[in-house]
Coordinates of C-alpha atoms in Angstrom, one line a residue:
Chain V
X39 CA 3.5 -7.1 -38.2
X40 CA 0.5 -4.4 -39.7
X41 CA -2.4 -4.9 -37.0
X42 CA -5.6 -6.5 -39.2
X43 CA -8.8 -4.5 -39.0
X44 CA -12.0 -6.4 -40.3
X45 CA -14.6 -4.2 -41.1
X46 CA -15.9 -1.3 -43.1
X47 CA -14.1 1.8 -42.6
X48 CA -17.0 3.7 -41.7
X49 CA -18.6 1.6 -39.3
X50 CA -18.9 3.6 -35.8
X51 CA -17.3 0.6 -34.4
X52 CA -14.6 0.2 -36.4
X53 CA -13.9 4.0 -36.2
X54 CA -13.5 3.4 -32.6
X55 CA -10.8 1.5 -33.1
X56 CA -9.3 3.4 -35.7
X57 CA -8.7 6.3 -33.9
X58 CA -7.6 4.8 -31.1
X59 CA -4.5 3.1 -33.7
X60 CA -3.7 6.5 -35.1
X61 CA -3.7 8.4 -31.9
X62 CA -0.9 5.2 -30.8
X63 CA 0.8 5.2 -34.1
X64 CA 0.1 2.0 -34.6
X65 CA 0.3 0.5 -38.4
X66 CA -3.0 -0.8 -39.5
X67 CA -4.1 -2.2 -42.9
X68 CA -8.6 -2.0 -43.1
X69 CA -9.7 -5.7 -44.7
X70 CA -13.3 -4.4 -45.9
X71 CA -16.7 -6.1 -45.1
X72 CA -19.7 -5.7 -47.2
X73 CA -22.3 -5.2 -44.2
X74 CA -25.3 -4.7 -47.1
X75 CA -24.0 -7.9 -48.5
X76 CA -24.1 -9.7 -45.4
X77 CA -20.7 -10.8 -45.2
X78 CA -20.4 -10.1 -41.6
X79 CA -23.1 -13.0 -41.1
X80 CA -21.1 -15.4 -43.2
X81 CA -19.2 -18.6 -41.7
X82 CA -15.8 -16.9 -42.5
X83 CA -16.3 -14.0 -40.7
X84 CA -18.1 -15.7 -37.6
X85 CA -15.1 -18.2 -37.2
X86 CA -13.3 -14.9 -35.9
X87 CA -16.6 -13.0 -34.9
X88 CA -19.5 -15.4 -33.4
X89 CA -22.0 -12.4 -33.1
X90 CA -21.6 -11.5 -36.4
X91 CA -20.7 -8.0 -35.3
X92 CA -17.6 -5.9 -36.6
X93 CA -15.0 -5.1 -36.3
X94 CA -12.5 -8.0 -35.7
X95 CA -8.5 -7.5 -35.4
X96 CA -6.2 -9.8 -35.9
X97 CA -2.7 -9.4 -34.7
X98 CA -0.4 -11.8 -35.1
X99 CA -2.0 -15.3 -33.4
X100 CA -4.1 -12.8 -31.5
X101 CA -7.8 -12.1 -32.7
X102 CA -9.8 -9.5 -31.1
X103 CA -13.1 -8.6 -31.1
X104 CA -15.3 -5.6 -28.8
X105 CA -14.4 -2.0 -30.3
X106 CA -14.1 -0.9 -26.7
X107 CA -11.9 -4.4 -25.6
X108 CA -9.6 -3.6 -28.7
X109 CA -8.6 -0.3 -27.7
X110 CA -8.1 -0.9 -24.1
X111 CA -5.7 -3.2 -25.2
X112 CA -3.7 -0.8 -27.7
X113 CA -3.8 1.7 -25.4
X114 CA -2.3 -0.1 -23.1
X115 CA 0.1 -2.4 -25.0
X116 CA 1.3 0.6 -26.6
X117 CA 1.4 3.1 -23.7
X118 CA 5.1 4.3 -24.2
X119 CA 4.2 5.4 -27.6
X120 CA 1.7 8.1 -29.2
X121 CA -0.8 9.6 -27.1
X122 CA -1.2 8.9 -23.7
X123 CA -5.0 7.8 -23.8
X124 CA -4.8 6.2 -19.9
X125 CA -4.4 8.9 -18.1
X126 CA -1.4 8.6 -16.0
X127 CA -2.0 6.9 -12.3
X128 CA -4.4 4.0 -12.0
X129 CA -7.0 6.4 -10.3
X130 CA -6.8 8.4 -13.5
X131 CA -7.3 5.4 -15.5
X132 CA -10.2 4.4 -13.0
X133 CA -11.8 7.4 -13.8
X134 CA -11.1 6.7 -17.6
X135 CA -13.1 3.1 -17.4
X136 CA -16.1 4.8 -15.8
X137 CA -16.6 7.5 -18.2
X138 CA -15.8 4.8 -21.0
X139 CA -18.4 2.4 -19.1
X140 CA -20.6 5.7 -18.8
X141 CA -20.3 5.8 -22.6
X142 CA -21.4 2.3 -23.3
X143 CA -23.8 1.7 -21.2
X144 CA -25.4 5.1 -20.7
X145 CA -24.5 7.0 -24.3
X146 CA -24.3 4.1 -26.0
X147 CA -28.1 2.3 -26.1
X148 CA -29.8 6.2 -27.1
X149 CA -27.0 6.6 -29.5
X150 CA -27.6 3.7 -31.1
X151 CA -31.3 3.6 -31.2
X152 CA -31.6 6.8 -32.7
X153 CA -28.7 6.1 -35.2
X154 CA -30.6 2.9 -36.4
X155 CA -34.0 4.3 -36.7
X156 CA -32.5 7.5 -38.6
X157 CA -29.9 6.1 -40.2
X158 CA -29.9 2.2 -40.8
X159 CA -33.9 1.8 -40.6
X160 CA -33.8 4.1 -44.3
X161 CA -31.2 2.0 -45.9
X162 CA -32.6 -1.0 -45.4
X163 CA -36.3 -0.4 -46.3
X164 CA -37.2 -1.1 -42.8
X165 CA -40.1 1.6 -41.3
X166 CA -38.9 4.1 -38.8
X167 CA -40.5 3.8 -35.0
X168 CA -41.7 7.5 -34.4
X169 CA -41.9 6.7 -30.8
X170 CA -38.5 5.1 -30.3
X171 CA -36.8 8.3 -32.0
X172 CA -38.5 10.6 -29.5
X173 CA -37.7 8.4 -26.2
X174 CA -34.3 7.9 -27.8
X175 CA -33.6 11.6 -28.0
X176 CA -35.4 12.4 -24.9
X177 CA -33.1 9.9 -22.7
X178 CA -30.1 10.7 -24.7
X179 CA -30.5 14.6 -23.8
X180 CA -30.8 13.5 -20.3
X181 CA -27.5 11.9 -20.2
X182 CA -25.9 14.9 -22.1
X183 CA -27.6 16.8 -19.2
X184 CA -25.1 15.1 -16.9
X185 CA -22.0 15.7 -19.3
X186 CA -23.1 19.4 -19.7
X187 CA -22.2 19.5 -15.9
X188 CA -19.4 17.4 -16.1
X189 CA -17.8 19.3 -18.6
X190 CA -18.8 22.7 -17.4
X191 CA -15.9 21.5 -13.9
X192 CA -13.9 19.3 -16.3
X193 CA -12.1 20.0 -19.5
X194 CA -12.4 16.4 -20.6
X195 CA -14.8 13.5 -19.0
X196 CA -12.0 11.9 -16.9
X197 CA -10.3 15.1 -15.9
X198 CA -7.9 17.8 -17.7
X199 CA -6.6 15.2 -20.1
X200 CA -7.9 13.6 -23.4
X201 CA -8.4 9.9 -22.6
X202 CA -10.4 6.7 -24.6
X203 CA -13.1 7.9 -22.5
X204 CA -14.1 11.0 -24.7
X205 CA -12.8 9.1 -28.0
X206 CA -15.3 7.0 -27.8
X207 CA -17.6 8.8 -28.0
X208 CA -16.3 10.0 -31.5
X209 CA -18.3 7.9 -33.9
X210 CA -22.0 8.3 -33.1
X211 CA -21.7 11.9 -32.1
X212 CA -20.3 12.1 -35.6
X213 CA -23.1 10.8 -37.2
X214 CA -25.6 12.3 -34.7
X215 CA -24.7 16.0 -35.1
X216 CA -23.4 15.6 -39.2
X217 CA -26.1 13.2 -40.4
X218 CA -29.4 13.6 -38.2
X219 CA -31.5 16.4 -37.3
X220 CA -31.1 15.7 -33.8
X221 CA -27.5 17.5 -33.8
X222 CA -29.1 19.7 -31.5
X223 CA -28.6 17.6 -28.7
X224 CA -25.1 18.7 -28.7
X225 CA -24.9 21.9 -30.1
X226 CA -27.1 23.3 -27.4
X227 CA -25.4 22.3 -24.8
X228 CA -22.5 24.7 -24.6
X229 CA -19.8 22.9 -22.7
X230 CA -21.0 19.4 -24.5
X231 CA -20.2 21.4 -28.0
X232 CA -17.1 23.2 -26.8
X233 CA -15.5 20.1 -25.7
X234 CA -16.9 18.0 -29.0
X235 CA -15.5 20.8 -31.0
X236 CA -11.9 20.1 -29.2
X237 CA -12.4 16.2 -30.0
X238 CA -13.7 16.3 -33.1
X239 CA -10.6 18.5 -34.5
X240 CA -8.3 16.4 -33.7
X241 CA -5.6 15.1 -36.5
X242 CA -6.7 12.1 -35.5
X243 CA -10.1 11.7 -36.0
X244 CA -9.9 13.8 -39.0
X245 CA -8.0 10.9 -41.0
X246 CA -10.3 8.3 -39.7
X247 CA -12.7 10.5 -41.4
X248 CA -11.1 10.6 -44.6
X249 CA -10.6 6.9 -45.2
Chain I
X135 CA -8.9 2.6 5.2
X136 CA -12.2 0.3 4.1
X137 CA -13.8 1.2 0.6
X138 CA -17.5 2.0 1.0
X139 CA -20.1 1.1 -1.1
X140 CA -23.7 2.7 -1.5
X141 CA -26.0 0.5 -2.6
X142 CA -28.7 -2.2 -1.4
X143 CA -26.6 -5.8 -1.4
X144 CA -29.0 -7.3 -3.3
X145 CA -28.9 -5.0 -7.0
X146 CA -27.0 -7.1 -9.6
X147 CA -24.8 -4.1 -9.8
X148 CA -23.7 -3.5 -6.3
X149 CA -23.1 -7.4 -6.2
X150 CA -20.8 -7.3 -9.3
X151 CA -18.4 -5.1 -7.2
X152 CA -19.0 -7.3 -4.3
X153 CA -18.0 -10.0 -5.8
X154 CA -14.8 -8.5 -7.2
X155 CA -13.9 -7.0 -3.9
X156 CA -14.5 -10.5 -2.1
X157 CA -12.0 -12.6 -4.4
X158 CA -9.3 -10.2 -4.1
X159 CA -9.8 -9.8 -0.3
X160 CA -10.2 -6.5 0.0
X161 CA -12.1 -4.7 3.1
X162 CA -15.5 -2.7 2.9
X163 CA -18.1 -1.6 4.3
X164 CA -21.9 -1.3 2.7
X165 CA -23.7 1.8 3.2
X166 CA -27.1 0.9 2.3
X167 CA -29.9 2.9 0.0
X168 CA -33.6 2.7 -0.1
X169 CA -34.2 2.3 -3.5
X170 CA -38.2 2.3 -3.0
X171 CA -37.9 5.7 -1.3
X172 CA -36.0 6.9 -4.5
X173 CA -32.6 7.7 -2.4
X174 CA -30.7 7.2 -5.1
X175 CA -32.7 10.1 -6.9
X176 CA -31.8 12.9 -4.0
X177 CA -29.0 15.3 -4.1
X178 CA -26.7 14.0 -1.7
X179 CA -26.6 10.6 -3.2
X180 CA -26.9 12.4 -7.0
X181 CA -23.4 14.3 -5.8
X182 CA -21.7 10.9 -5.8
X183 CA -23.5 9.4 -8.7
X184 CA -24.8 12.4 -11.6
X185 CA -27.0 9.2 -13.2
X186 CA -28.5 8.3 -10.1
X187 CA -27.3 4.4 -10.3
X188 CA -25.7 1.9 -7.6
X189 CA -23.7 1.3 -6.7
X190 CA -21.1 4.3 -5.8
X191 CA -17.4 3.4 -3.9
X192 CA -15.8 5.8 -2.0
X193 CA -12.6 5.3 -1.1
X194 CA -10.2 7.7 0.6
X195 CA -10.8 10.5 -1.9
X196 CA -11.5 8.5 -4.7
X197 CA -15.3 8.4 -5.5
X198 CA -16.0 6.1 -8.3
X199 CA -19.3 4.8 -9.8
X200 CA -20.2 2.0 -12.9
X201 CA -19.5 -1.4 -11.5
X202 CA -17.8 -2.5 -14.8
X203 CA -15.5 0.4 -14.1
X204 CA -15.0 -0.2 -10.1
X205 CA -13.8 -3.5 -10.7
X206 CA -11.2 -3.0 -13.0
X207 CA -10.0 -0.5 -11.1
X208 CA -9.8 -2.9 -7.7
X209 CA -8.8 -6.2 -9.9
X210 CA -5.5 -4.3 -10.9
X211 CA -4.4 -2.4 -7.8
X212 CA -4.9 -5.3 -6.3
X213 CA -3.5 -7.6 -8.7
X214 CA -0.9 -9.2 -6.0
X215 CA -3.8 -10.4 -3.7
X216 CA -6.9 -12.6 -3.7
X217 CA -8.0 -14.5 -6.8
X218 CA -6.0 -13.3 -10.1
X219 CA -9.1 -11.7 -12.0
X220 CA -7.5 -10.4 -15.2
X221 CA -5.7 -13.6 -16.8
X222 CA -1.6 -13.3 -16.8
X223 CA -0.4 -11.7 -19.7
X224 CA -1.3 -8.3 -21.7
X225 CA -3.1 -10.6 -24.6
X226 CA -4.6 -12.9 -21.8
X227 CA -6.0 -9.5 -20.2
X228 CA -7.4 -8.0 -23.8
X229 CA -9.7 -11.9 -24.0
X230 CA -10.9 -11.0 -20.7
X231 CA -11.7 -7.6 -22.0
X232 CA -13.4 -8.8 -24.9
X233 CA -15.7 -11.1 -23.0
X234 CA -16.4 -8.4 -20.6
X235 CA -17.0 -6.4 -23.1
X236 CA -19.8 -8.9 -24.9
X237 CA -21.4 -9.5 -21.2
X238 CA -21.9 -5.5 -20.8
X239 CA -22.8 -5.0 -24.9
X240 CA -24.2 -8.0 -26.0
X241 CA -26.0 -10.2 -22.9
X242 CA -27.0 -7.0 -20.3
X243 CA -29.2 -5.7 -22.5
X244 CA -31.6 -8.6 -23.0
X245 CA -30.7 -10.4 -19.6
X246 CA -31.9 -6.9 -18.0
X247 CA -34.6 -6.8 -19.7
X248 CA -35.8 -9.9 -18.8
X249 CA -35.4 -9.4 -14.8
X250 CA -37.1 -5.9 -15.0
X251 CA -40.3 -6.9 -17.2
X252 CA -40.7 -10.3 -14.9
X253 CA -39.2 -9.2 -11.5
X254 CA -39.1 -5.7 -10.9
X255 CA -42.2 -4.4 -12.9
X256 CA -44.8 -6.1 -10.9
X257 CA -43.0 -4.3 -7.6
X258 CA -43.9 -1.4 -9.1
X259 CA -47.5 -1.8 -10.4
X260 CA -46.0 -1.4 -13.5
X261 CA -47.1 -3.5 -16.6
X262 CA -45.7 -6.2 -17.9
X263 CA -44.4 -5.7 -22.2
X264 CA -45.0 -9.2 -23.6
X265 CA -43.5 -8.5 -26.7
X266 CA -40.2 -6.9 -25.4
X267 CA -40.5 -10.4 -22.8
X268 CA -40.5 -12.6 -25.4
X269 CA -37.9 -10.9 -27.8
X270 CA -35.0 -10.6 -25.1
X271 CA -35.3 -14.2 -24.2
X272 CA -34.6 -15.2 -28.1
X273 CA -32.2 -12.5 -28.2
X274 CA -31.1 -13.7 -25.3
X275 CA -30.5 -17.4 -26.2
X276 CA -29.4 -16.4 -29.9
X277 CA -26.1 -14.8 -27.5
X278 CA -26.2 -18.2 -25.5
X279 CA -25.7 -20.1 -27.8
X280 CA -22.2 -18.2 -28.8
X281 CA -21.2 -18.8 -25.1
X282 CA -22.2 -22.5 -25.6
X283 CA -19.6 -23.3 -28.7
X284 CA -17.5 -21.0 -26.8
X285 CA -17.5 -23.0 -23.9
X286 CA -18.2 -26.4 -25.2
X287 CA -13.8 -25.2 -26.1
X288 CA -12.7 -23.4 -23.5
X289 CA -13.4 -24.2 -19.4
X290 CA -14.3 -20.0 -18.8
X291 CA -14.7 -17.1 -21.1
X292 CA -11.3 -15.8 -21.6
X293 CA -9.2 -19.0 -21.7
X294 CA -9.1 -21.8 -18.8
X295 CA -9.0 -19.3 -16.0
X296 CA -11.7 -17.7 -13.8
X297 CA -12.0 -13.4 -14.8
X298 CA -13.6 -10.7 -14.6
X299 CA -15.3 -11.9 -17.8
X300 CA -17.1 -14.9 -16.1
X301 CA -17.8 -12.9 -13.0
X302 CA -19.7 -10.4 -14.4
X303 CA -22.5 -12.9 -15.5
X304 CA -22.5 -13.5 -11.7
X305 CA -25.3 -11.3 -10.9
X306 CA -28.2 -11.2 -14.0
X307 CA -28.0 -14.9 -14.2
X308 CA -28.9 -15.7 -10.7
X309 CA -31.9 -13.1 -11.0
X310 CA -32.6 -14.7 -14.1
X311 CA -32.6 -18.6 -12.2
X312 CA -34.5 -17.2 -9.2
X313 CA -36.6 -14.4 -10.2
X314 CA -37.7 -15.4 -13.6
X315 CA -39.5 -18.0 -15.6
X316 CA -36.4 -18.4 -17.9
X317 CA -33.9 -20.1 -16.1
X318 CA -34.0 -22.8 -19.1
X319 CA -32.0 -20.4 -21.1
X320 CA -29.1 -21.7 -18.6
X321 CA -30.2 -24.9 -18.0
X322 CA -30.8 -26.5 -21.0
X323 CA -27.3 -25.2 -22.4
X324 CA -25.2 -28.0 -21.5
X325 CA -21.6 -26.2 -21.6
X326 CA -23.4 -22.8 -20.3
X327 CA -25.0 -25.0 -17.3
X328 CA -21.5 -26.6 -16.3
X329 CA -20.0 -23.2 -16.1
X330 CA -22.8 -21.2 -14.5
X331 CA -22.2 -24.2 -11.6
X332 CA -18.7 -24.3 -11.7
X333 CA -18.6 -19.9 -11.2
X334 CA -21.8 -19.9 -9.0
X335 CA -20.3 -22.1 -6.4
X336 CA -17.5 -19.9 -5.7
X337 CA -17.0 -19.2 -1.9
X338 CA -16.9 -15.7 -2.9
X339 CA -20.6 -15.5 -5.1
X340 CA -21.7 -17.3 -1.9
X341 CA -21.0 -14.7 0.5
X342 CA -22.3 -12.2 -1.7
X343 CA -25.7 -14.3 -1.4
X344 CA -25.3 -14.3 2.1
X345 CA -25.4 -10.6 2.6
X346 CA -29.3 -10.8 1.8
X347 CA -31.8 -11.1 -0.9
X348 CA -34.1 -8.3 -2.1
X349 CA -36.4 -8.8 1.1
X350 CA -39.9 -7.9 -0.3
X351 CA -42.1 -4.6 -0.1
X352 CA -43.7 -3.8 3.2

């Protein structure tokens, strides 16, 4: 049975998830939702989403919602198969929740702030907030600061291994350095680029890029 | 060996772990920090915790900080003991996840915001944002009212057993009850109310409670 993925493909949420189902070989089909139309807002898609956010999976009776929940779930369900994105004890994989916790509830809000007053504010006519932009950079670079040090000790945030910790952080830094002018954030900081030079090449994320 | 935490008992955050660490019976010891005297902020505590946030465990040579993370990490080596926090099955596991998921996404942001603007700003001289007050508490009730037709179907978040999921809420709402003017957010939900009893009356929440409130500034 092909795992159901509700969403536009190039959502930073639903690219989340996508890479996390490559990197497992897991078989996916993408069932599109017109965000500009509004169709995540619509009773259909709230019957399997109640906040109206994407994406949603369905797999099988199972319907899943969360970007981060989702892949913690294929990651594990799937942990004989594809890449190992756990790490390999439960104190590796305790390291792997806090940098993925680090990610959503320290990366995550700046990320996001910036990304919708840069990106999403243009698109929809709405006015950008000057002030938000600068405090949204300011407090992002400050939790960069941390990673610079982290990753200056660390070849990956959880340790020497690739985990779901630095995947996701895939989908904004995408956007952030390729479609902002606020790239700089990580290209300045020279183990924060080196290490999103490693993620961002891999085979993985490349084909989530290309759909 | 007892896991140590850092961290006042009374941050929403230290009590999260707490909590966890209560219902599966496992030991610790609290090593407090004095937040008004910016502890957290100093190099020795920074060491353990790069963001300067509690609370931090330590345990054996295991250092580990973010409460969502912390109890994960003790609700499944621990899985055999205490209360089961993480439903029975892989798919049973990925509902608490997801509700987890929307308590640290979708109601921290605005249930934060609401204890800090009426509860911690005025500690701190610090004014209050009437705008960002009154925002997070219709944000904050728009998300309520998903719990509401959630729970008006299901006894807890993930399915009709206690989590992770429903513990998590442990914390912001009872600052929100005690500390804040918007307790009716809770209350007047009828399905929200039952469960915010039903979880808050826990033996374990209680001896969290007991270990002390935030005491005042000298």
């Amino acid at each position: 049975m092909v795992v159901k993925l509700l969403g536009p493909a190039y959502a930073s949420c639903s690219r989340r998830v996508l890479a996390c189902l490559v990197e497992k070989d897991i078989q996916f089909e993408i069932v599109h939702v017109d965000l500009l139309k509004g169709e995540q807002k619509k009773p259909e898609f709230l019957a399997l989403q109640p906040f109206g956010k994407v994406p949603a999976v369905q797999d099988g009776d199972l319907t899943l919602f969360e970007s981060r929940a989702i892949m913690r779930y294929y990651a594990e369900k799937y942990a004989g198969q594809g890449t190992s994105l756990l790490g390999k004890t439960l104190e590796e994989k305790a390291l792997v929740e806090q940098w993925l916790e680090v990610e959503g509830q320290n990366f995550n809000p700046h990320g996001n702030a910036l990304l919708y007053q840069l990106l999403y504010a243009p698109l929809i006519n709405l006015p950008q907030d000057k002030a938000v932009i600068e405090s949204s950079a300011q407090k992002l670079g400050e939790v960069l600061d941390v990673y610079e040090e982290r990753l200056s000790k660390s070849k990956y945030l959880a340790g020497d291994f690739y985990s779901l910790a630095d995947l996701s952080h895939l989908p904004f830094t995408e956007y952030i350095v390729n479609a902002t002018d606020k790239g700089y954030l990580i290209r300045n900081r020279k183990h924060v680029n080196a290490w999103w030079e490693d993620i961002s090449s891999r085979p993985a994320w490349k084909k989530v890029l290309a759909m | 060996m007892v896991v140590k935490l850092f961290g006042p008992a009374f941050a929403a955050s230290s009590r999260r772990v707490l909590a966890c660490l209560i219902e599966k019976d496992v030991e610790f010891e609290i090593v407090p920090l004095d937040l008004l005297n910016g502890e957290h902020k100093k190099p020795e505590f920074l060491a353990l915790q790069p963001f300067g946030k509690v609370p931090v465990v330590q345990d054996g040579s295991l250092t580990l900080f973010e409460s969502r993370a912390i109890v994960r990490y003790y609700a499944e080596k621990y899985a055999a003991q205490g209360t089961c926090l993480l439903g029975k099955t892989l798919e049973e596991r990925a509902l608490v996840e997801q509700w987890l998921e929307v308590e640290g996404q979708n109601f921290r942001p605005h249930g934060d915001a609401l204890v800090y603007q009426l509860f911690v700003a005025p500690i701190f001289n610090v004014p209050q944002d009437k705008a960002l007050i009154e925002s997070s508490a219709q944000k904050l009730g728009e998300v309520l009212d998903v719990y509401e037709e959630r729970l008006s179907k299901s006894k807890y978040l993930a399915g009709d057993f206690y989590s992770l999921a429903d513990l998590s809420h442990l914390p912001s709402i009872e600052y929100i009850l005690s500390a804040t003017d918007k307790g009716y957010l809770i209350k007047n939900r009828r399905h929200v109310n039952a469960w915010w009893e039903d979880i808050s009356s826990r033996s374990a929440w209680k001896k969290v409670l007991a270990m002390g409130g935030y005491s005042g500034v000298n």
